[in-house]
């Protein structure tokens, strides 16, 4: 195989995968990471522990300090997210190089191409967090392990240990590679205690700040956080047995829905069927190849398949709910096993052509996905398969609630418009998404002291709602002025004073890591009667994005009312001229936003984002 073609493909594929990240959504986890990186760059905070995983701090702050570098150089959210994307995309280059050294150029290209096909890895692209770099560090660890096993060198052994430690910092499910790495690198450490000690020290190096912090606070019981729940051995075994019994259902659901997430990005547009077909063809070929490997007694490949299966089982045993991000770590060896099994189906003379075809198909699929993500600026929302992201054992909702979506690369321009507007109150979905951003772009563009208020009554008020929701509510297209984010700005006709008024500022501590406090938060109930003039709409937005323990009931004289239009953050009721009774139960009423709008009036010029007809870039800084 000519070397120039794969290199050109790699360059294009790297940029194509990285280009998905600017269209990603800043959720609390990604915003927490960015906020810590910015706080370090601004000298406001120097954490000794890394991201919270399942309410526990298990790892060092490597990821936070890595993110602080572009912020310290003056980058804004857009460029930082691009950097995360490029680092994630480096998995393709590492897989290509590792495949070439481990097998052949054909294996390297096929492995990289299969890792590029949009599937479960889309979780790490749509939500940029520490999980986004798990694959690249896993592959680096495997690469250095192979080299250490070949030459017995201490340098490669130490680099393997550091890469594996950083993969663990990406997500603890990377622990599944420990036996494989130990076996591949055994020549470098077997019966060499000093080398083994050096490798263990290299592995522990990224943990050092956390270890020092824990030792320093050991005298204070509250200074350390529980990493496991107590219970008798019988209770622990019962939990593990129940999780083990769920393995077939989780594995089946995960396998059958591999293309569900990227396909849902299309929102019904053409192309999703082809992506489903591509994964179906690859899956059938892999199954056939696995059976042939068993028939031909290819014990090395059978051992790899068994290792992948056992690794999946270990991940299932870790938690009761199996978030899609937990399985990102297993994707590199799963892709390798699939490539090797498919090779059993094709005659040897077709391997090179098959890898080229897979490379073309995978690149086309990613470019199609990037094009589908551009439509978010038409509607301001995406109907993602959120249920399977939270738990892969669940089957996708055929009609998921639309998720309001502001691209990560639009947050800088959004923040610049908010600089100095202390008397502006933001309402609706735009306020909820800004809450999820933890004020990162606002602090980057306006300074760490800048704050904006979400909900409440004071000064000017402006609601930002997805264009897709307003279309479902029946707002005339002629009344639209859709900004570059896919949102429409509206002037509320009334804002309820009993709710809202949450100050948005840079927050690197959220969410609170104490599970006991989280579980025992107290809630309050507020009841209010609302005048609802005909031809207006009543809207209630959850500015906490699901973390406020919020429930509400809306009733008219005729009885309870169900929402006439919804997103995942906002519910809307059409007013019919009579009063409505609202009962809200929540932990923090400042994170409840209640207001009325009229969709009969034209939208107003947006105070919080550049309109569509303004040429400008939101990338600077």
XYZ file of C-alpha atoms in Angstrom:
621
model
C 0.000 0.000 0.000
C 1.320 3.449 -0.899
C 2.186 5.454 2.207
C 1.123 8.857 0.864
C -2.592 8.024 0.572
C -3.033 6.907 4.206
C -1.129 9.998 5.374
C -3.433 12.309 3.436
C -6.449 10.397 4.749
C -5.105 10.681 8.294
C -4.698 14.446 7.987
C -8.239 14.918 6.697
C -9.674 12.438 9.206
C -7.958 14.188 12.130
C -9.480 17.529 11.158
C -12.882 15.957 10.436
C -13.097 14.331 13.882
C -11.798 17.440 15.646
C -14.347 19.594 13.787
C -17.174 17.864 15.675
C -16.039 19.356 18.984
C -16.825 23.049 18.289
C -20.441 21.957 17.735
C -20.524 20.189 21.112
C -22.676 21.093 24.110
C -21.195 22.477 27.322
C -22.793 20.465 30.118
C -21.907 20.718 33.803
C -19.057 18.204 33.576
C -17.347 19.855 30.614
C -17.949 23.331 32.038
C -16.488 22.265 35.395
C -13.335 21.116 33.609
C -13.066 24.345 31.616
C -13.812 26.482 34.687
C -11.002 24.826 36.633
C -8.620 25.309 33.729
C -9.544 28.993 33.455
C -9.304 29.481 37.237
C -5.762 28.099 37.144
C -4.839 30.364 34.228
C -6.231 33.393 36.083
C -4.507 32.427 39.331
C -7.805 32.038 41.186
C -7.529 28.379 42.169
C -4.917 25.629 42.057
C -6.716 22.306 42.577
C -4.988 19.240 43.946
C -7.665 16.820 42.724
C -9.160 16.212 39.329
C -12.704 15.804 37.989
C -15.345 14.208 40.161
C -16.244 10.658 39.107
C -19.436 9.296 40.666
C -19.289 11.846 43.521
C -15.672 10.935 44.339
C -12.307 12.519 43.659
C -10.155 9.590 42.610
C -7.522 11.186 40.410
C -5.071 14.037 40.162
C -5.631 17.435 38.500
C -3.699 16.687 35.293
C -6.711 17.420 33.078
C -7.410 20.782 34.721
C -3.812 21.947 34.339
C -3.703 20.761 30.731
C -6.774 22.877 29.950
C -5.200 25.861 31.690
C -2.417 26.072 29.086
C -4.513 27.413 26.163
C -6.427 29.690 28.545
C -3.114 31.080 29.828
C -2.103 31.763 26.221
C -5.249 33.866 25.728
C -7.529 31.308 24.062
C -11.277 31.365 24.516
C -13.720 28.501 24.809
C -13.790 27.903 21.053
C -10.049 27.361 20.706
C -9.853 25.268 23.872
C -12.607 22.975 22.597
C -10.803 22.733 19.250
C -7.702 21.691 21.194
C -9.636 18.951 22.995
C -10.903 17.789 19.609
C -7.418 17.614 18.103
C -6.114 15.722 21.129
C -9.009 13.274 20.850
C -8.434 12.902 17.105
C -4.807 11.944 17.732
C -6.169 8.464 18.507
C -6.343 7.908 14.741
C -2.639 8.604 14.240
C -1.619 6.444 17.218
C -3.817 3.546 16.043
C -2.321 3.833 12.560
C 1.262 3.792 13.865
C 0.577 1.033 16.370
C -1.163 -1.085 13.738
C 1.797 -0.665 11.372
C 4.283 -1.754 14.039
C 2.095 -4.497 15.467
C 0.953 -5.953 12.165
C 0.994 -4.155 8.819
C 0.122 -0.808 7.174
C -3.203 -2.358 6.183
C -3.994 -3.194 9.802
C -3.022 0.312 10.915
C -5.292 2.010 8.382
C -8.232 -0.321 9.047
C -7.907 0.122 12.818
C -7.821 3.913 12.559
C -10.717 3.902 10.086
C -12.933 1.803 12.342
C -12.189 4.096 15.300
C -13.344 6.996 13.114
C -16.779 5.565 12.258
C -19.339 7.547 14.314
C -20.667 5.294 17.049
C -20.453 5.309 20.820
C -17.345 7.514 20.630
C -19.688 10.342 19.606
C -20.396 10.774 23.324
C -16.879 12.137 23.776
C -17.287 14.486 20.804
C -20.725 15.879 21.657
C -19.775 16.482 25.310
C -16.082 17.481 25.596
C -14.725 16.266 28.944
C -11.791 14.293 30.328
C -13.400 11.210 28.758
C -12.661 12.664 25.306
C -8.961 11.782 25.639
C -9.313 8.262 27.056
C -8.846 6.527 23.701
C -5.667 8.363 22.740
C -3.967 7.636 26.073
C -5.098 4.002 25.991
C -3.595 3.617 22.526
C -0.394 5.368 23.592
C -0.102 2.981 26.530
C -0.556 0.002 24.194
C 2.001 1.425 21.753
C 4.656 1.924 24.433
C 3.843 -1.507 25.898
C 4.471 -3.156 22.526
C 7.740 -1.255 22.144
C 8.807 -2.102 25.698
C 8.036 -5.753 25.037
C 10.080 -5.669 21.837
C 13.198 -3.886 23.094
C 12.951 -4.316 26.856
C 13.668 -0.624 27.334
C 13.034 1.235 30.584
C 12.047 4.427 28.756
C 9.188 2.785 26.865
C 8.106 0.976 30.039
C 7.962 4.277 31.945
C 6.119 6.029 29.114
C 3.615 3.157 29.065
C 3.015 3.614 32.796
C 2.495 7.381 32.446
C 0.153 6.959 29.457
C -1.851 4.317 31.327
C -2.090 6.599 34.355
C -3.382 9.436 32.163
C -5.900 7.047 30.588
C -7.087 6.219 34.112
C -7.381 9.950 34.749
C -9.586 10.111 31.661
C -11.885 7.495 33.159
C -11.327 4.708 35.712
C -12.751 2.088 33.343
C -9.340 2.198 31.632
C -8.233 -0.189 34.391
C -9.335 -3.009 32.084
C -6.028 -2.623 30.215
C -3.808 -3.379 33.223
C -3.421 -7.137 32.503
C -2.884 -6.562 28.776
C -0.249 -3.884 29.318
C 1.548 -6.016 31.894
C 1.642 -8.961 29.482
C 2.742 -6.976 26.437
C 5.568 -5.263 28.336
C 6.653 -8.269 30.422
C 10.086 -8.461 28.809
C 10.927 -5.018 30.209
C 10.055 -5.727 33.850
C 9.915 -9.491 34.442
C 12.309 -10.403 37.299
C 13.518 -6.786 37.326
C 12.184 -5.282 40.548
C 13.941 -1.945 40.074
C 12.345 -1.463 36.660
C 8.973 -2.528 37.989
C 9.329 -0.020 40.822
C 10.254 2.710 38.343
C 7.178 1.912 36.250
C 4.923 2.013 39.312
C 6.450 5.348 40.317
C 5.825 6.713 36.818
C 2.229 5.502 37.021
C 1.756 7.257 40.365
C 3.288 10.549 39.282
C 0.018 12.119 37.992
C -1.634 11.066 41.276
C 0.980 12.877 43.376
C -0.947 16.158 43.982
C -4.000 14.203 45.130
C -1.925 11.941 47.380
C -0.224 14.921 49.020
C -3.576 16.645 49.510
C -5.153 13.564 51.102
C -2.195 13.018 53.418
C -2.236 16.671 54.445
C -5.910 16.493 55.371
C -5.842 12.995 56.869
C -6.309 14.392 60.363
C -9.571 15.985 59.276
C -12.176 13.305 58.571
C -14.130 15.632 56.259
C -11.003 16.238 54.205
C -11.261 12.891 52.526
C -14.184 11.736 50.510
C -15.637 8.244 50.478
C -14.911 6.319 47.346
C -17.142 3.372 48.117
C -20.304 2.676 49.992
C -20.203 0.483 53.037
C -21.983 -2.808 53.486
C -21.462 -6.406 54.477
C -19.681 -8.839 52.206
C -23.007 -10.557 51.510
C -24.544 -7.269 50.395
C -21.572 -6.487 48.160
C -21.705 -9.945 46.578
C -25.459 -9.605 46.038
C -24.955 -6.294 44.240
C -22.174 -7.723 42.065
C -24.277 -10.787 41.242
C -27.225 -8.613 40.194
C -24.933 -6.551 37.973
C -23.421 -9.688 36.485
C -26.881 -10.980 35.604
C -27.503 -7.734 33.695
C -24.451 -8.347 31.493
C -26.307 -10.023 28.565
C -28.937 -7.266 28.399
C -26.353 -4.473 28.618
C -24.081 -6.096 26.025
C -26.968 -6.701 23.620
C -28.345 -3.178 23.963
C -24.878 -1.610 23.621
C -24.107 -3.636 20.513
C -27.436 -3.119 18.767
C -27.517 0.640 19.420
C -23.956 1.453 18.382
C -25.178 3.825 15.646
C -28.190 5.226 17.526
C -26.482 8.333 18.911
C -24.892 9.659 15.679
C -28.021 8.746 13.723
C -30.185 10.771 16.112
C -28.089 13.852 15.290
C -29.681 13.785 11.839
C -33.142 14.508 13.313
C -34.799 12.571 10.491
C -32.652 13.985 7.683
C -31.283 11.616 4.997
C -28.217 9.541 5.723
C -28.968 7.884 9.046
C -30.099 4.675 7.339
C -26.749 4.387 5.562
C -24.907 4.741 8.862
C -27.081 2.013 10.409
C -26.357 -0.162 7.357
C -22.597 0.407 7.637
C -22.536 -0.710 11.261
C -24.808 -3.668 10.487
C -22.482 -4.808 7.699
C -19.418 -4.426 9.928
C -21.136 -6.297 12.755
C -22.218 -9.216 10.581
C -18.756 -9.467 9.041
C -17.180 -9.449 12.511
C -19.487 -12.228 13.733
C -18.747 -14.322 10.646
C -15.033 -13.684 11.051
C -15.169 -14.662 14.712
C -16.779 -17.977 13.816
C -14.109 -18.574 11.156
C -11.382 -17.756 13.675
C -12.855 -20.362 16.004
C -13.037 -22.887 13.156
C -9.432 -22.178 12.136
C -8.283 -22.211 15.774
C -6.780 -18.743 15.691
C -6.166 -18.814 19.425
C -4.567 -15.369 19.621
C -7.643 -13.734 18.119
C -9.958 -15.878 20.237
C -8.003 -14.783 23.315
C -8.409 -11.129 22.279
C -12.172 -11.583 21.843
C -12.351 -13.245 25.259
C -10.375 -10.357 26.758
C -12.754 -7.796 25.238
C -15.733 -9.738 26.602
C -14.204 -9.975 30.071
C -13.359 -6.254 29.996
C -16.945 -5.398 29.119
C -18.082 -7.547 32.032
C -15.739 -5.700 34.414
C -17.202 -2.350 33.339
C -20.739 -3.668 33.850
C -19.794 -4.730 37.386
C -18.651 -1.219 38.316
C -22.056 0.484 38.540
C -25.784 -0.172 38.426
C -26.278 2.404 35.672
C -24.009 2.114 32.679
C -23.416 5.508 31.109
C -22.199 5.443 27.527
C -19.027 7.302 28.561
C -18.018 4.310 30.712
C -17.480 2.202 27.594
C -15.293 4.671 25.689
C -12.201 2.979 27.126
C -13.072 -0.388 25.593
C -13.472 0.960 22.048
C -9.798 0.665 20.927
C -9.463 -3.074 21.592
C -13.030 -3.694 20.408
C -12.165 -2.036 17.099
C -8.951 -4.065 16.857
C -10.840 -7.309 17.466
C -13.412 -6.368 14.812
C -10.722 -5.555 12.244
C -8.933 -8.854 12.841
C -12.140 -10.906 12.694
C -13.305 -9.184 9.501
C -9.899 -10.005 7.997
C -10.824 -13.700 8.327
C -13.803 -13.134 6.022
C -11.855 -11.406 3.249
C -9.194 -13.168 1.169
C -5.709 -11.854 1.864
C -5.449 -10.117 -1.507
C -8.528 -8.029 -0.626
C -7.279 -6.757 2.726
C -5.665 -3.596 1.355
C -8.703 -2.729 -0.766
C -11.014 -3.459 2.154
C -9.118 -1.121 4.471
C -9.216 1.622 1.825
C -12.965 1.168 1.409
C -13.477 1.299 5.174
C -11.364 4.461 5.349
C -13.496 6.157 2.696
C -16.755 5.085 4.363
C -15.660 6.189 7.840
C -14.477 9.597 6.642
C -17.706 10.092 4.697
C -19.717 9.192 7.808
C -17.871 11.739 9.969
C -18.225 14.484 7.355
C -21.949 13.684 7.145
C -22.228 13.898 10.940
C -20.484 17.275 10.940
C -22.920 18.503 8.300
C -25.890 17.280 10.355
C -24.601 19.165 13.399
C -24.721 22.392 11.410
C -28.515 22.138 11.418
C -28.494 22.888 15.148
C -28.248 26.536 14.145
C -31.521 26.203 12.244
C -33.487 24.939 15.241
C -31.387 25.675 18.348
C -32.003 22.126 19.562
C -31.252 18.464 18.905
C -33.411 15.425 19.601
C -30.608 13.194 20.838
C -31.020 9.695 22.220
C -30.303 10.973 25.717
C -31.677 7.899 27.444
C -29.029 5.611 25.952
C -26.300 8.098 26.882
C -27.328 7.933 30.541
C -27.638 4.132 30.487
C -26.753 1.982 27.485
C -28.997 -0.772 28.858
C -31.997 1.400 27.980
C -33.457 1.410 24.485
C -33.609 4.721 22.684
C -36.795 6.744 22.988
C -38.354 6.902 19.494
C -39.331 10.529 20.148
C -36.823 12.021 22.608
C -37.484 15.477 24.022
C -35.594 18.159 22.093
C -32.464 19.278 23.911
C -31.719 23.027 23.628
C -28.286 23.372 22.109
C -25.811 26.229 21.901
C -22.624 25.206 20.139
C -19.506 25.478 22.284
C -17.879 27.782 19.743
C -20.711 30.329 20.126
C -20.200 30.904 23.845
C -17.437 33.470 23.349
C -19.576 35.753 21.188
C -22.522 35.233 23.516
C -20.404 36.276 26.504
C -19.014 39.366 24.772
C -22.547 40.663 24.299
C -23.173 40.257 28.026
C -20.118 42.201 29.168
C -21.218 45.205 31.202
C -24.955 44.427 30.955
C -25.474 44.007 34.684
C -29.142 44.998 34.497
C -30.059 42.401 31.849
C -32.058 39.383 33.020
C -32.030 36.322 30.778
C -34.893 33.842 30.658
C -35.779 30.513 29.103
C -33.528 27.926 27.539
C -30.669 30.331 26.899
C -30.516 31.000 30.652
C -30.468 27.267 31.424
C -27.655 26.623 28.955
C -25.672 29.527 30.365
C -26.126 28.032 33.830
C -24.621 24.811 32.506
C -21.623 26.766 31.197
C -20.610 27.707 34.775
C -19.787 31.214 33.529
C -16.584 30.114 31.770
C -16.924 32.207 28.606
C -18.280 35.140 30.614
C -15.177 35.161 32.835
C -12.864 34.671 29.850
C -14.337 37.518 27.811
C -15.418 39.968 30.536
C -13.175 39.163 33.493
C -13.741 36.886 36.489
C -15.743 39.528 38.388
C -18.411 39.787 35.683
C -21.756 38.216 36.475
C -25.120 38.004 34.746
C -28.480 37.227 36.285
C -30.664 34.358 35.144
C -34.392 34.833 35.653
C -35.908 37.268 38.094
C -37.142 40.829 37.652
C -34.908 43.912 37.372
C -33.885 46.171 34.526
C -34.239 44.646 31.069
C -35.530 41.132 30.467
C -35.017 38.976 27.428
C -36.022 35.381 26.814
C -34.060 33.145 24.476
C -35.884 30.124 23.079
C -34.929 27.599 20.394
C -36.436 28.349 17.006
C -37.608 24.741 16.816
C -39.708 25.107 19.962
C -41.308 28.335 18.717
C -42.233 26.599 15.471
C -43.964 23.879 17.483
C -45.780 26.617 19.401
C -47.057 28.048 16.108
C -45.026 31.247 15.875
C -45.039 32.606 12.336
C -41.748 32.403 10.476
C -42.241 36.031 9.453
C -41.887 36.997 13.116
C -38.570 35.165 13.477
C -35.158 36.690 13.776
C -33.046 33.618 14.379
C -29.574 34.433 15.662
C -26.429 32.499 14.851
C -27.135 30.053 17.681
C -30.554 28.981 16.419
C -32.310 30.966 19.144
C -34.985 33.646 18.969
C -35.024 36.617 21.357
C -38.405 37.600 22.818
C -39.488 40.242 25.304
C -41.436 38.647 28.190
C -44.826 40.234 28.799
C -44.537 39.349 32.488
C -41.940 37.745 34.743
C -43.051 36.282 38.061
C -41.182 37.936 40.912
C -41.420 34.886 43.174
C -38.854 32.996 41.107
C -35.480 33.440 39.423
C -32.617 35.808 40.050
C -29.674 33.366 40.017
C -26.265 35.076 39.601
C -24.083 33.514 36.903
C -20.370 33.803 37.574
C -17.290 31.640 37.162
C -17.856 28.512 39.254
C -15.191 25.815 39.333
C -16.562 23.932 42.354
C -19.891 22.773 40.912
C -21.297 20.168 41.339
C -20.847 19.707 45.079
C -19.031 16.385 45.573
C -20.668 15.337 48.850
C -23.285 12.648 48.066
C -24.813 12.836 51.552
C -25.515 16.557 51.187
C -26.762 15.988 47.652
C -29.209 13.298 48.729
C -30.524 15.189 51.764
C -31.170 18.596 50.260
C -34.411 20.098 51.517
C -37.009 21.463 49.131
C -39.657 24.155 49.451
C -43.017 24.563 47.750
C -44.331 27.766 46.213
C -47.905 28.291 44.967
C -49.078 31.223 42.887
C -52.064 32.168 40.717
C -51.124 33.579 37.340
C -53.176 35.695 34.974
C -52.876 34.170 31.522
C -54.292 36.479 28.800
C -55.506 34.854 25.610
C -52.931 34.466 22.822
C -50.039 34.422 25.293
C -47.987 31.524 26.616
C -46.840 30.618 30.117
C -43.336 29.155 30.280
C -41.456 27.463 33.107
C -37.724 26.823 32.711
C -35.509 24.681 34.914
C -32.305 26.729 35.118
C -30.594 23.952 37.075
C -30.975 21.572 34.126
C -32.377 18.765 36.246
C -30.333 19.280 39.422
C -32.888 21.367 41.362
C -35.153 18.485 42.457
C -37.843 20.507 40.708
C -41.425 19.400 40.130
C -44.363 21.544 39.121
C -48.080 21.345 38.442
C -50.132 23.742 36.340
C -53.907 23.706 36.601
C -56.811 25.737 35.281
C -60.394 25.846 36.536
C -61.078 22.769 34.406
C -58.282 20.739 35.991
C -54.581 19.932 35.517
C -52.917 21.106 32.315
C -50.201 19.262 30.430
C -47.609 21.290 28.511
C -48.458 22.166 24.916
C -44.789 22.381 23.909
C -41.573 21.349 25.628
C -37.841 21.100 25.482
C -35.773 19.273 28.082
C -35.454 22.548 30.015
C -38.681 24.455 29.344
C -42.398 23.647 29.358
C -44.953 25.941 27.709
C -48.736 26.234 28.101
C -51.033 28.111 25.745
C -53.082 30.708 27.655
C -56.850 30.615 27.172
C -57.803 33.815 29.003
C -58.367 32.379 32.484
C -56.085 32.195 35.487
C -53.689 29.310 35.976
C -52.590 27.899 39.303
C -48.913 26.985 39.576
C -47.329 24.852 42.283
C -43.546 24.486 42.228
C -41.408 22.327 44.504
C -37.659 22.925 44.251
C -34.416 23.093 46.178
C -33.548 26.621 45.000
C -36.324 28.887 43.721
C -33.687 31.120 42.111
C -33.213 28.347 39.561
C -36.907 28.339 38.616
C -37.834 30.754 35.832
C -41.528 31.560 35.202
C -42.609 34.103 32.597
C -45.126 34.834 29.835
C -44.531 35.677 26.190
C -46.636 36.518 23.162
C -45.742 34.757 19.946
C -48.010 37.109 18.004
C -45.396 39.839 18.316
C -42.223 39.867 16.218
C -39.051 38.800 17.944
C -36.810 41.581 19.198
C -33.170 42.238 18.264
C -31.081 39.912 20.344
C -29.091 41.450 23.168
C -27.248 38.233 23.899
C -25.937 36.966 20.541
C -24.895 38.110 17.122
C -27.809 38.077 14.666
C -27.600 35.901 11.602
C -26.947 38.769 9.190
C -23.904 40.050 11.076
C -20.600 38.819 9.728
C -18.302 38.211 12.629
C -16.333 35.561 14.350
C -16.957 34.201 17.778
C -13.629 32.497 18.022
C -11.258 35.081 19.270
C -9.885 34.642 22.564
